[in-house]
Tab-separated table of C-alpha atoms in Angstrom:
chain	number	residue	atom	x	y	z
S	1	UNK	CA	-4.723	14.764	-23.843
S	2	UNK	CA	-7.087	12.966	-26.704
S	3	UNK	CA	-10.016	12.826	-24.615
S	4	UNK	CA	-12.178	16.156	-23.835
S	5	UNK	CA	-12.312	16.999	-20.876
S	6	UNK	CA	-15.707	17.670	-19.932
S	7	UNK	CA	-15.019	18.808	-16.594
S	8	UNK	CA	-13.914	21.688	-19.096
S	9	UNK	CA	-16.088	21.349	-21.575
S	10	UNK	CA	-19.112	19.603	-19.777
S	11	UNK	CA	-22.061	18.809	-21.938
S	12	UNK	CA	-25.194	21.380	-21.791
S	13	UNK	CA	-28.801	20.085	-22.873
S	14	UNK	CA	-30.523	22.203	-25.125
S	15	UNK	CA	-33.330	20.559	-24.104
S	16	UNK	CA	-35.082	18.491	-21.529
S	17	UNK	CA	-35.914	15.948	-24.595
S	18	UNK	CA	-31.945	15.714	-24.486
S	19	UNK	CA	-31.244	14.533	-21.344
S	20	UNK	CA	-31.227	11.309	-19.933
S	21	UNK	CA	-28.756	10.845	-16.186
S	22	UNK	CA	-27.453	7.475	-18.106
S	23	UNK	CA	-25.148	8.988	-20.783
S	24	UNK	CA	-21.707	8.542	-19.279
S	25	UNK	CA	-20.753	12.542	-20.694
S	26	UNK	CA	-23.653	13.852	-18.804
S	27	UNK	CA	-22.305	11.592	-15.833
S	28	UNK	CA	-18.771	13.445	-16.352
S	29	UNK	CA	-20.130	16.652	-15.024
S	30	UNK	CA	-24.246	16.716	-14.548
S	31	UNK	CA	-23.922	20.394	-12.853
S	32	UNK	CA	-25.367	21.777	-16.452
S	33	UNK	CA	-27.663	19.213	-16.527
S	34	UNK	CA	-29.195	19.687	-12.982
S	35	UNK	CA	-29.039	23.092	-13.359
S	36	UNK	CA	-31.828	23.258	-16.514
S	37	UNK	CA	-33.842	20.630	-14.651
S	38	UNK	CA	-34.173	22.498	-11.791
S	39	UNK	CA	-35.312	24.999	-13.943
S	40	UNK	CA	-37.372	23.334	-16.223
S	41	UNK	CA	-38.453	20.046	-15.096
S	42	UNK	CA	-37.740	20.114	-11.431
S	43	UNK	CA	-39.419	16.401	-11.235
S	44	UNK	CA	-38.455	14.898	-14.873
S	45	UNK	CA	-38.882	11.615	-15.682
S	46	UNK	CA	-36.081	9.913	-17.299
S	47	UNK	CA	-36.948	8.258	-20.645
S	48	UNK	CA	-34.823	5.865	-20.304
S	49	UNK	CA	-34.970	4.554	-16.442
S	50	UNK	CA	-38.725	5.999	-16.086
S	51	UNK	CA	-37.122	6.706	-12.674
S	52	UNK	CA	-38.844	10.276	-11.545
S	53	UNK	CA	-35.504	12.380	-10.734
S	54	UNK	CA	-35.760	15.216	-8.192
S	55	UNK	CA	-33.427	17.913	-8.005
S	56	UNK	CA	-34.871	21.206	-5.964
S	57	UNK	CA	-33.786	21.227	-2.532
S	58	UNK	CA	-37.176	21.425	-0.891
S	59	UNK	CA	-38.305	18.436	-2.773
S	60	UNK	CA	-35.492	16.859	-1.788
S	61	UNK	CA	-35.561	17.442	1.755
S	62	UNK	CA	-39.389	16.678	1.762
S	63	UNK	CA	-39.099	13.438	0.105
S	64	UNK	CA	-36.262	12.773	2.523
S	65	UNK	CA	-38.325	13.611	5.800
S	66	UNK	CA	-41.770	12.171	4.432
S	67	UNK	CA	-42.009	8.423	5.720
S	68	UNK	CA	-45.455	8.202	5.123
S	69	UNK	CA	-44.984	8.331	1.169
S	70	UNK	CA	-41.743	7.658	0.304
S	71	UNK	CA	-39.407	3.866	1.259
S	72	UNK	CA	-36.042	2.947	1.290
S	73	UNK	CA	-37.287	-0.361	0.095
S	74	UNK	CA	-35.232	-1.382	-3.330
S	75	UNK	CA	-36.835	-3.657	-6.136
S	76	UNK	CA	-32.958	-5.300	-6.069
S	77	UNK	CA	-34.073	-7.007	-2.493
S	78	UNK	CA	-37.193	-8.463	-4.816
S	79	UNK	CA	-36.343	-11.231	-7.008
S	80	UNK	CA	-39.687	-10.914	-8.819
S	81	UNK	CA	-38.488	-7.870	-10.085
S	82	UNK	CA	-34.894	-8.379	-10.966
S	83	UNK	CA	-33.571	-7.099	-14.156
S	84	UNK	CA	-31.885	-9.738	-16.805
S	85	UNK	CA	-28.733	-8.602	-14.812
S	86	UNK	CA	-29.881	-9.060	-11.236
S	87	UNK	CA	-31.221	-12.849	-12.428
S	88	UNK	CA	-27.618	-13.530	-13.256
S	89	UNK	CA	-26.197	-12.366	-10.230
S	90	UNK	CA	-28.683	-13.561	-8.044
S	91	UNK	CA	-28.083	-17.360	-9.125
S	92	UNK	CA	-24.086	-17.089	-9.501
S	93	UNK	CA	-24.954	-15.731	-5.570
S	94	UNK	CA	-27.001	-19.118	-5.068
S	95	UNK	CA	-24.512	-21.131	-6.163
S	96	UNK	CA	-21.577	-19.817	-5.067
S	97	UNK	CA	-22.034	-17.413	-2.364
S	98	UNK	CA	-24.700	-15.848	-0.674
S	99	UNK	CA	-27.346	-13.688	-1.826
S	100	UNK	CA	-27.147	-10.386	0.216
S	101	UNK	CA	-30.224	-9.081	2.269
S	102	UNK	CA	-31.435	-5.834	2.568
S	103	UNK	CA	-28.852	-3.264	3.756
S	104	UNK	CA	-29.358	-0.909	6.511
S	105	UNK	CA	-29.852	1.908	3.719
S	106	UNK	CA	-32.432	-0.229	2.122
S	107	UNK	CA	-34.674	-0.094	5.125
S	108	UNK	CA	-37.629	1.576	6.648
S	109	UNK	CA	-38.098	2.158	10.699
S	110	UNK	CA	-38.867	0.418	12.800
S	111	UNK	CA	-36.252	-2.541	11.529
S	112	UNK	CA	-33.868	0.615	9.855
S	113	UNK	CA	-33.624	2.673	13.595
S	114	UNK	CA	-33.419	-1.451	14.935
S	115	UNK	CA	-30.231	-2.318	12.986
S	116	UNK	CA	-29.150	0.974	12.828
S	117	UNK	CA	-28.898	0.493	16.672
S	118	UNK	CA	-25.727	-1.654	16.175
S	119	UNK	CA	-23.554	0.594	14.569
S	120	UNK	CA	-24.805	4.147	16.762
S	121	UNK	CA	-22.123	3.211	19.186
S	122	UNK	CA	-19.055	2.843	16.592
S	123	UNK	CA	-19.790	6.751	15.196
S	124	UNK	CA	-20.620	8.685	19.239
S	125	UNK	CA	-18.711	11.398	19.193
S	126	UNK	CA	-16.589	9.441	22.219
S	127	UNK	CA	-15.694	6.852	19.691
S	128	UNK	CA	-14.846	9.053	17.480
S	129	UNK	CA	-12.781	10.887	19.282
S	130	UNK	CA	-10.734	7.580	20.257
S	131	UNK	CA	-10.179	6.962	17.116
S	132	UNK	CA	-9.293	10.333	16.178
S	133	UNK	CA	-5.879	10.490	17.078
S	134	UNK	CA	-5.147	7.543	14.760
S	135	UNK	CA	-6.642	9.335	11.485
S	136	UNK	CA	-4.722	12.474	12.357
S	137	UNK	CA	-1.293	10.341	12.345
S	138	UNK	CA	-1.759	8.208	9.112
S	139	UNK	CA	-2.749	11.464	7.206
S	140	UNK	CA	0.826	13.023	8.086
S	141	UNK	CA	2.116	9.610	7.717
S	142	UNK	CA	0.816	9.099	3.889
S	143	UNK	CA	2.108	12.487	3.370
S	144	UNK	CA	5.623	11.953	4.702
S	145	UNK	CA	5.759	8.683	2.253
S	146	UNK	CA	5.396	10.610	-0.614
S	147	UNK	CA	7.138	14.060	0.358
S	148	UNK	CA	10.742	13.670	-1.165
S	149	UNK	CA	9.199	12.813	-4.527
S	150	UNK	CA	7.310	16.071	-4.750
S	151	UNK	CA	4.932	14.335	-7.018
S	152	UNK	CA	2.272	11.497	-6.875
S	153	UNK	CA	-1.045	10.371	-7.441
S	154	UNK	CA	-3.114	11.912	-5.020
S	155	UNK	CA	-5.952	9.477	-5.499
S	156	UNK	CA	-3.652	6.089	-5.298
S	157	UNK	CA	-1.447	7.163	-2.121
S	158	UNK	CA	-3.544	9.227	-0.462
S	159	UNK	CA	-7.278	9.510	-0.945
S	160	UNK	CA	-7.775	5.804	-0.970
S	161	UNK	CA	-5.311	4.498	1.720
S	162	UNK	CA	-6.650	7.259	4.242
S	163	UNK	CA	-10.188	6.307	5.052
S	164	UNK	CA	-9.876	2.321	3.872
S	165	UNK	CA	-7.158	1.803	6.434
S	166	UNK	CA	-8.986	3.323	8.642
S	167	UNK	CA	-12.063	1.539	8.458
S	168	UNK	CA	-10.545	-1.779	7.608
S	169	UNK	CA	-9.283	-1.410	11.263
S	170	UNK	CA	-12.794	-1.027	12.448
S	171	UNK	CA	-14.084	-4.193	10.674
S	172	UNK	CA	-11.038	-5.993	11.846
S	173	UNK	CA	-9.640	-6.826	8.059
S	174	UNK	CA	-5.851	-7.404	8.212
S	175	UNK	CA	-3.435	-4.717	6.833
S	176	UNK	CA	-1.973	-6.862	4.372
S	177	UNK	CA	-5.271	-7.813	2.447
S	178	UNK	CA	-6.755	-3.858	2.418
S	179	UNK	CA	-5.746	-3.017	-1.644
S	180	UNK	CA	-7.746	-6.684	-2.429
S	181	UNK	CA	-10.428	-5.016	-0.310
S	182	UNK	CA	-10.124	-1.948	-2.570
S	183	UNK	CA	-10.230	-4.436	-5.508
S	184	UNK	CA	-13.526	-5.983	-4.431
S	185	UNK	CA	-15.188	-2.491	-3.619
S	186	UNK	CA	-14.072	-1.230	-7.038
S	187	UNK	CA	-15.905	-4.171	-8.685
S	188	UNK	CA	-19.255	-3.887	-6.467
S	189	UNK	CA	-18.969	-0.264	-7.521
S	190	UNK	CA	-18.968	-1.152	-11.097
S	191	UNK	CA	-20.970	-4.197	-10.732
S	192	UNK	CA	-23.957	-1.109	-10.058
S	193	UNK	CA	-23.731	0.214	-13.702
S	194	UNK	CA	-26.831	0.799	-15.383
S	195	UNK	CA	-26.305	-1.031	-18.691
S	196	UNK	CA	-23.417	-3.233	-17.735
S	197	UNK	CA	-23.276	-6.266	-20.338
S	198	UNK	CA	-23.076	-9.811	-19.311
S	199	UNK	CA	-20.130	-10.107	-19.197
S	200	UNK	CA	-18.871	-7.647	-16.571
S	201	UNK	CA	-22.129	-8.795	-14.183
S	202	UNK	CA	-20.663	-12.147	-14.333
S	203	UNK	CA	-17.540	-10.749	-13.348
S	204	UNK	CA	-18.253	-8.060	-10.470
S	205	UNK	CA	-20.737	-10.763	-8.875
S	206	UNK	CA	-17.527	-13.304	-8.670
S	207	UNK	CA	-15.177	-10.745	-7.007
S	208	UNK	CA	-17.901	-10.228	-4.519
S	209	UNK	CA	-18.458	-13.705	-3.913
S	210	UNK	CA	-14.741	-13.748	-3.423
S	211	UNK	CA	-15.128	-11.085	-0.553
S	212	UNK	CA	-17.960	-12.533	1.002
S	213	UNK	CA	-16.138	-15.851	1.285
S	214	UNK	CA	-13.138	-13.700	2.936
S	215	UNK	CA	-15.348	-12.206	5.166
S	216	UNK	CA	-17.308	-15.531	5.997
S	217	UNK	CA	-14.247	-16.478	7.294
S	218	UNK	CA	-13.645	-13.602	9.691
S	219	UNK	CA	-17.766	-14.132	11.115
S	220	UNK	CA	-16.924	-17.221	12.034
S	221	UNK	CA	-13.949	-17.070	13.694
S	222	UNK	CA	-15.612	-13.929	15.860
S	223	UNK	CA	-18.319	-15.430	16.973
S	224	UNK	CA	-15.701	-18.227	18.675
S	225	UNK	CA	-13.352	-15.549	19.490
S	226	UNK	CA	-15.460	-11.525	20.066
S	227	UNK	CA	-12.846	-8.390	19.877
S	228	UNK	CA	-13.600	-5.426	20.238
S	229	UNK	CA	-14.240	-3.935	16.459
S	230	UNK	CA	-17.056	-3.143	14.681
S	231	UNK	CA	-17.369	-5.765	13.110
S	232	UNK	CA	-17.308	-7.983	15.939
S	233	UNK	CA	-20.384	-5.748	17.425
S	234	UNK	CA	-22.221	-6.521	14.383
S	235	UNK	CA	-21.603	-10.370	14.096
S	236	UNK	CA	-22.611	-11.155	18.091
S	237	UNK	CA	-24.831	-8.568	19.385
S	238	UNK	CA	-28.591	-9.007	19.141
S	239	UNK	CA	-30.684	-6.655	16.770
S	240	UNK	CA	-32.761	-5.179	19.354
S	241	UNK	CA	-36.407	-6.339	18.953
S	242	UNK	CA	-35.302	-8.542	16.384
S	243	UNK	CA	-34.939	-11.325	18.932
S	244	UNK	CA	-31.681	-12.696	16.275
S	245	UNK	CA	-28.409	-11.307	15.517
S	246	UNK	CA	-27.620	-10.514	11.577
S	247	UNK	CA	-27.640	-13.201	9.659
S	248	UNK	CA	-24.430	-14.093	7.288
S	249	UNK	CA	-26.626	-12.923	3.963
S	250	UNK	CA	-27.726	-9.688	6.003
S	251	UNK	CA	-23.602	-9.066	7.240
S	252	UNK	CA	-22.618	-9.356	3.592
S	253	UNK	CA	-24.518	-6.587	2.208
S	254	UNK	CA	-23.337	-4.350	5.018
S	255	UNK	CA	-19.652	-5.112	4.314
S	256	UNK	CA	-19.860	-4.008	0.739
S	257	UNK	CA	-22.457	-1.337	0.674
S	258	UNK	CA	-22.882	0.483	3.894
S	259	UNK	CA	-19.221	-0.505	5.394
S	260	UNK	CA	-16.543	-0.289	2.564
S	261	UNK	CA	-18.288	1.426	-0.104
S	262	UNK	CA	-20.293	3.916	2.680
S	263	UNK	CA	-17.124	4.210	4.916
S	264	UNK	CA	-14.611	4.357	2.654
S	265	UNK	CA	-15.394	5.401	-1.158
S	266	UNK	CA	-17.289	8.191	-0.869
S	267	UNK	CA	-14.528	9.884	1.496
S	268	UNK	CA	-11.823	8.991	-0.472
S	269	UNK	CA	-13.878	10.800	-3.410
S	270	UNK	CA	-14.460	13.689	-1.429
S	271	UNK	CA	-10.904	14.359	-0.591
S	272	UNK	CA	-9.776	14.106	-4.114
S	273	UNK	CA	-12.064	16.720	-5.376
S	274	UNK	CA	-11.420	18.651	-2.673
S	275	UNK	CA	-7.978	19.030	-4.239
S	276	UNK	CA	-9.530	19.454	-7.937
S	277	UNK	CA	-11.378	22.660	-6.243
S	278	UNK	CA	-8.261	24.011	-4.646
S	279	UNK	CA	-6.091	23.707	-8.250
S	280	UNK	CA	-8.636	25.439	-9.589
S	281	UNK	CA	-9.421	28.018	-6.998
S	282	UNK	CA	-6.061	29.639	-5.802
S	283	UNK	CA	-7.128	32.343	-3.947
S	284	UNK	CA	-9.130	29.900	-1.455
S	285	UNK	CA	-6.057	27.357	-1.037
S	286	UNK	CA	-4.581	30.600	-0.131
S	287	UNK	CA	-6.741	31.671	2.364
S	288	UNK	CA	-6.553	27.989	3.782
S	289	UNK	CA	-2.988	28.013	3.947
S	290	UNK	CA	-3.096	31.547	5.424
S	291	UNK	CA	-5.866	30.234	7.964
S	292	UNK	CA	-6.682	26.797	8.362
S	293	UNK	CA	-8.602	27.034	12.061
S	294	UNK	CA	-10.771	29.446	10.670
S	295	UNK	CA	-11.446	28.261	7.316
S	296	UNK	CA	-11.341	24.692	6.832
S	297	UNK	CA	-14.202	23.000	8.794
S	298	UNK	CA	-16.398	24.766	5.988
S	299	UNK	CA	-13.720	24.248	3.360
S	300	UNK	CA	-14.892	20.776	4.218
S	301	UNK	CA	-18.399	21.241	3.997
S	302	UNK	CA	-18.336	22.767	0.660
S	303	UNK	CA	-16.223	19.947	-1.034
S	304	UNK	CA	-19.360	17.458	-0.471
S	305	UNK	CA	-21.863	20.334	-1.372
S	306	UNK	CA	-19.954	21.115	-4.407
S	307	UNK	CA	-18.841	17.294	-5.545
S	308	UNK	CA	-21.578	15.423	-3.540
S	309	UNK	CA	-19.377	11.906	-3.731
S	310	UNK	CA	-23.124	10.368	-3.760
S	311	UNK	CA	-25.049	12.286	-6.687
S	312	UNK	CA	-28.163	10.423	-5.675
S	313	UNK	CA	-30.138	7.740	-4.296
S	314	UNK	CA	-33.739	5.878	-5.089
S	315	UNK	CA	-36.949	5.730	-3.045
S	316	UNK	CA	-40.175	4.298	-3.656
S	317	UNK	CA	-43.569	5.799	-3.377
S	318	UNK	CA	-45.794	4.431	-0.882
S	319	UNK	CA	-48.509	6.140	-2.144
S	320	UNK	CA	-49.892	8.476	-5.225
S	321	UNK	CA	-48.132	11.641	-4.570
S	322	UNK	CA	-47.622	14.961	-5.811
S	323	UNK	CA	-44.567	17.036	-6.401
S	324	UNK	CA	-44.090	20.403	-8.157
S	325	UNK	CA	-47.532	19.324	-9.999
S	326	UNK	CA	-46.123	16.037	-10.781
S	327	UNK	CA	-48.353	13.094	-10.450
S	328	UNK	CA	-46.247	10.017	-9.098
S	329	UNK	CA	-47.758	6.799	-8.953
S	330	UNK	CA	-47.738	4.732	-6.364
S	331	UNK	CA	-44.568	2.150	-7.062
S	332	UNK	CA	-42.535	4.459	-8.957
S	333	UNK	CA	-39.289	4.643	-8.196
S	334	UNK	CA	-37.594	8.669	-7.766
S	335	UNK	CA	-34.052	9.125	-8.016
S	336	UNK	CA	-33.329	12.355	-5.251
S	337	UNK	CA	-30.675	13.847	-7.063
S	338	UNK	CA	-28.564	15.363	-3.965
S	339	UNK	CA	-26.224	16.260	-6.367
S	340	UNK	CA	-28.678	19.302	-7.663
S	341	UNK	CA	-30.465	19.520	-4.947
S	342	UNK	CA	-26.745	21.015	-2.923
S	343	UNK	CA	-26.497	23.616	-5.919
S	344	UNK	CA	-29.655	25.142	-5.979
S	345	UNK	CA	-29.604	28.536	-5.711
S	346	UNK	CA	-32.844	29.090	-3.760
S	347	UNK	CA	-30.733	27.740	-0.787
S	348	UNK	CA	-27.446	28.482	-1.763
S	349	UNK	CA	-26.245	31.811	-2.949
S	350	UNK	CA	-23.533	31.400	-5.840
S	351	UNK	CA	-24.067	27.596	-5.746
S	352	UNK	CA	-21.512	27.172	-7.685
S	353	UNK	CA	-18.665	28.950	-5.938
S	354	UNK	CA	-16.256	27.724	-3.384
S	355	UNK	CA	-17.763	30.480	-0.482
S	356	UNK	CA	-15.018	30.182	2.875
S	357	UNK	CA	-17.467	31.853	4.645
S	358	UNK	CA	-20.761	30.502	3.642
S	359	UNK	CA	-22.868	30.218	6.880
S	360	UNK	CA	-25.214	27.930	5.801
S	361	UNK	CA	-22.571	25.257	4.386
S	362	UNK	CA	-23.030	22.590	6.696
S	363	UNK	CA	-27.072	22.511	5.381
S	364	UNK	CA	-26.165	20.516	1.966
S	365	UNK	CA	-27.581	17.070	1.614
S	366	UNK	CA	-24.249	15.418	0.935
S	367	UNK	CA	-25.176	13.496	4.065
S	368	UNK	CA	-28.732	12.649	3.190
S	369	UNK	CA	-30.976	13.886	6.423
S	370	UNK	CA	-33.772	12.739	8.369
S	371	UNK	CA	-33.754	9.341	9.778
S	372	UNK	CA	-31.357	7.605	6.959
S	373	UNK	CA	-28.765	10.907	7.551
S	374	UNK	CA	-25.395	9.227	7.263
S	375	UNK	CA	-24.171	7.522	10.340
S	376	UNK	CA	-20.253	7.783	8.970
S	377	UNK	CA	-20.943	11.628	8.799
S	378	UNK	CA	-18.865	12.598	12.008
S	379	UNK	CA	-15.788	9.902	10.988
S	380	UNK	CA	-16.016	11.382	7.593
S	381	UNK	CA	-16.100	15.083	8.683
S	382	UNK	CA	-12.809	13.887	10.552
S	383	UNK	CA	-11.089	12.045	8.484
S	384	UNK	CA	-11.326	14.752	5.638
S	385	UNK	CA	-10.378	17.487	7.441
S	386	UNK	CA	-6.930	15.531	8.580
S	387	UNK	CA	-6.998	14.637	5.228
S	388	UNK	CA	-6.704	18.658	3.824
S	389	UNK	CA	-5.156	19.857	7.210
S	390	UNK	CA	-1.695	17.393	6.508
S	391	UNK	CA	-1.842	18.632	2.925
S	392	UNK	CA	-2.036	22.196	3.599
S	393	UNK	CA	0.311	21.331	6.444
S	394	UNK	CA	3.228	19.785	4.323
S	395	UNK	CA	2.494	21.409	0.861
S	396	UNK	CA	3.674	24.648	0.219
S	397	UNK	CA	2.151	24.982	-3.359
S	398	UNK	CA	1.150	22.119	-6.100
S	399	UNK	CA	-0.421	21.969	-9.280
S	400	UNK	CA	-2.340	19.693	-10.860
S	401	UNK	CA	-0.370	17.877	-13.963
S	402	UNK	CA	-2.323	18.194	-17.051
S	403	UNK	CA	-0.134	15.914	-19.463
S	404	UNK	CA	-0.569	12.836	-16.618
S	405	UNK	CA	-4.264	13.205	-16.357
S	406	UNK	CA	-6.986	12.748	-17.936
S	407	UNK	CA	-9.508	13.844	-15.520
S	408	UNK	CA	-12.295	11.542	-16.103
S	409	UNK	CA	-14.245	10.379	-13.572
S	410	UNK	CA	-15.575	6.570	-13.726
S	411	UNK	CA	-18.970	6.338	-14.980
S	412	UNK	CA	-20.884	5.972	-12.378
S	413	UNK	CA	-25.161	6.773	-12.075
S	414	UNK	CA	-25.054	7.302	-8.236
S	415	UNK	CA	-21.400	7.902	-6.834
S	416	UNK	CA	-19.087	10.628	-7.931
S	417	UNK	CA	-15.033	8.704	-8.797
S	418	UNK	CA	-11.919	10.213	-9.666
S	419	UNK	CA	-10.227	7.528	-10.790
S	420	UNK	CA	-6.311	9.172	-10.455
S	421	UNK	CA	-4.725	12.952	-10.078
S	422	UNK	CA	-1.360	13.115	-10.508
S	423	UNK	CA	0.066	16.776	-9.110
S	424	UNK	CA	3.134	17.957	-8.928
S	425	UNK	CA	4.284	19.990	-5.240
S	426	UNK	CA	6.563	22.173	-3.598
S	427	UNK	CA	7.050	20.878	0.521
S	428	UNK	CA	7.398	23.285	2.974
């Protein structure tokens, strides 16, 4: 390997005056990081964003629960306050596409609990259940493809295909078009980079004016023809006391952020460094393999404490506030770094630890809480522990393959991306 690892050798501040959440090695593993601005800025502004970043768990839980002070509203959904990037993309989306609306995470009650109406059905625990069955057989199926070779890349045949098929059945997208799905998430991903030059803006808007014209496609022919997906719930049905369904602008920002990228990614992120954890923690794949019913419901839990596959998201203040002695003006936008928040150890003893029996592991913030908590949560819960259970099920030992790896993740300022993890196995 010619890169350093820095899951290995992860970058530690010195300083506060050092630290800024843009630098791609800090990105690489920000556990250091967090950990001295919990300590010593627990409300730091970054020089370089001026976004105020939060990372106690209190604060983050407050900001989370406080709608008085603190929006979902994004400056993105303003075109008065675009950045040079955001111009571009918002005219190649004028010309060539449409220009997305506000997402459902990019919302404030009452329209947020209104839109969020539409999808409550899709995620009851009923519906879940239903579908259940079917994310139980393609994780032994995904398995079973790979099995003889006693190698792959865990990331490629198996964290990826697991939660996008299963989704893409939800939304109704056909089987043979789900990896140029993945291709169009990958570039809306990336598209998101602070400090992405012209260049690649041009180019992640186009692949998502490719999807949306895909998915234009599919609206229209359900509103002739209604099925029974998801996505067919979301195109007809009424937003209740909207008085209007969801327009085509407001349906394309839910297919790429809060469908694919919400429903998919961030699972597919969690199950891969769920099996970074175990390579590097024996004795708990161990005690997994030794007792899975006991165990691995909170095995779960502590792969999105640990990883949280979304470090962080913005809000807005609403008003003046104060935090930690902190004076926030009204308008400024605070980055709630869920990422720290899940490894502070004023909630979490030995944050840092894989615990099997950690009672309070199902309190992390992996999930967000309050009224934006994930919806995808219970689907997610499910499709990861299928995900480990068929692993722990079929494997009989593995190992992570240093000379095939690299082990960087894809710089990212919000979501958490393995981008491959090649192991080697032994079946059962």
């Amino acid at each position: 390997m010619t890169e350093i690892n820095r899951m290995e050798n992860p970058i530690v501040p010195t300083s506060i005056e050092d630290v800024t959440l843009i630098d791609p090695e800090i990105q690489e593993c920000p556990f250091p990081t967090y950990d001295l601005l919990r300590e010593e800025a627990p409300v730091f502004k970054d020089p370089v964003t001026g976004m105020f970043v939060v990372t106690r768990y209190d604060d983050l839980r407050r900001i989370a629960l406080d709608y008085e002070n603190f929006s979902n509203h994004r400056y993105s959904n303003d075109p008065e306050m675009h950045t040079p990037s955001q111009q571009i993309a918002h005219k190649l989306f004028l010309a060539k596409g449409w220009v997305p609306g506000k997402s459902l995470a990019a919302r404030d009650d009452p329209d947020h609990k209104q839109m969020r109406s539409l999808f409550d059905d899709a995620f009851r625990p009923k519906r879940i259940a239903e579908i259940e069955g079917d994310v139980q057989k393609l994780a032994y199926d995904l398995i079973d493809d790979f099995i003889d070779d006693q190698e792959c890349d865990y990331v490629q045949q198996y964290a990826i295909p697991l939660p996008l098929f299963i989704i893409c059945r939800q939304m109704g997208a056909r089987n043979k078009d789900v990896w140029q799905i993945k291709k169009w998430t990958d570039a809306w991903i990336k598209g998101g980079t602070i400090g992405l030059d012209e260049a690649g803006v041009i180019w992640a808007t186009e692949m998502e004016i490719q999807a949306q014209h895909y998915f234009q496609a599919i609206f229209e022919k359900l509103r002739e023809q209604p099925d029974n997906t998801l996505l067919s719930d979301l195109v007809n049905n009424e937003v209740p006391g909207w008085g209007r369904t969801l327009s085509d602008s407001e349906l394309h920002a839910e297919m790429m952020q809060d469908t694919f990228v919400g429903g998919s990614e961030t699972t597919t992120n969690a199950m891969s460094a769920g099996i970074m954890l175990l390579d590097k923690n024996p004795a708990v794949w161990q005690k997994l393999k030794e007792d899975p019913d006991k165990y691995l419901n909170t095995f779960v839990e502590e792969v999105v404490r640990l990883e949280s596959p979304v470090q962080g998201l913005t809000r807005l203040a609403k008003n003046d506030v104060e935090i930690d002695g902190i004076s926030i003006p009204k308008g400024s936008v605070i980055d709630i770094r869920y990422g720290a928040g899940n490894r502070d150890p004023r909630h979490f003893n030995c944050p840092h630890d894989v615990e099997l029996e950690r009672k309070n592991a199902a309190s992390h913030l992996g999930f967000s809480t309050g009224t934006h908590y994930c919806l995808g949560a219970p689907l997610a819960r499910r499709e990861l522990y299928w995900g480990f259970r068929a692993f722990i099920d079929r494997i009989d030992s593995f190992r992570v393959v240093p000379e095939k790896n690299n082990l960087r993740h894809l710089p990212n300022y919000s979501l958490r991306i393995l981008k491959e993890l090649h192991i080697e196995f032994t079946p059962m």
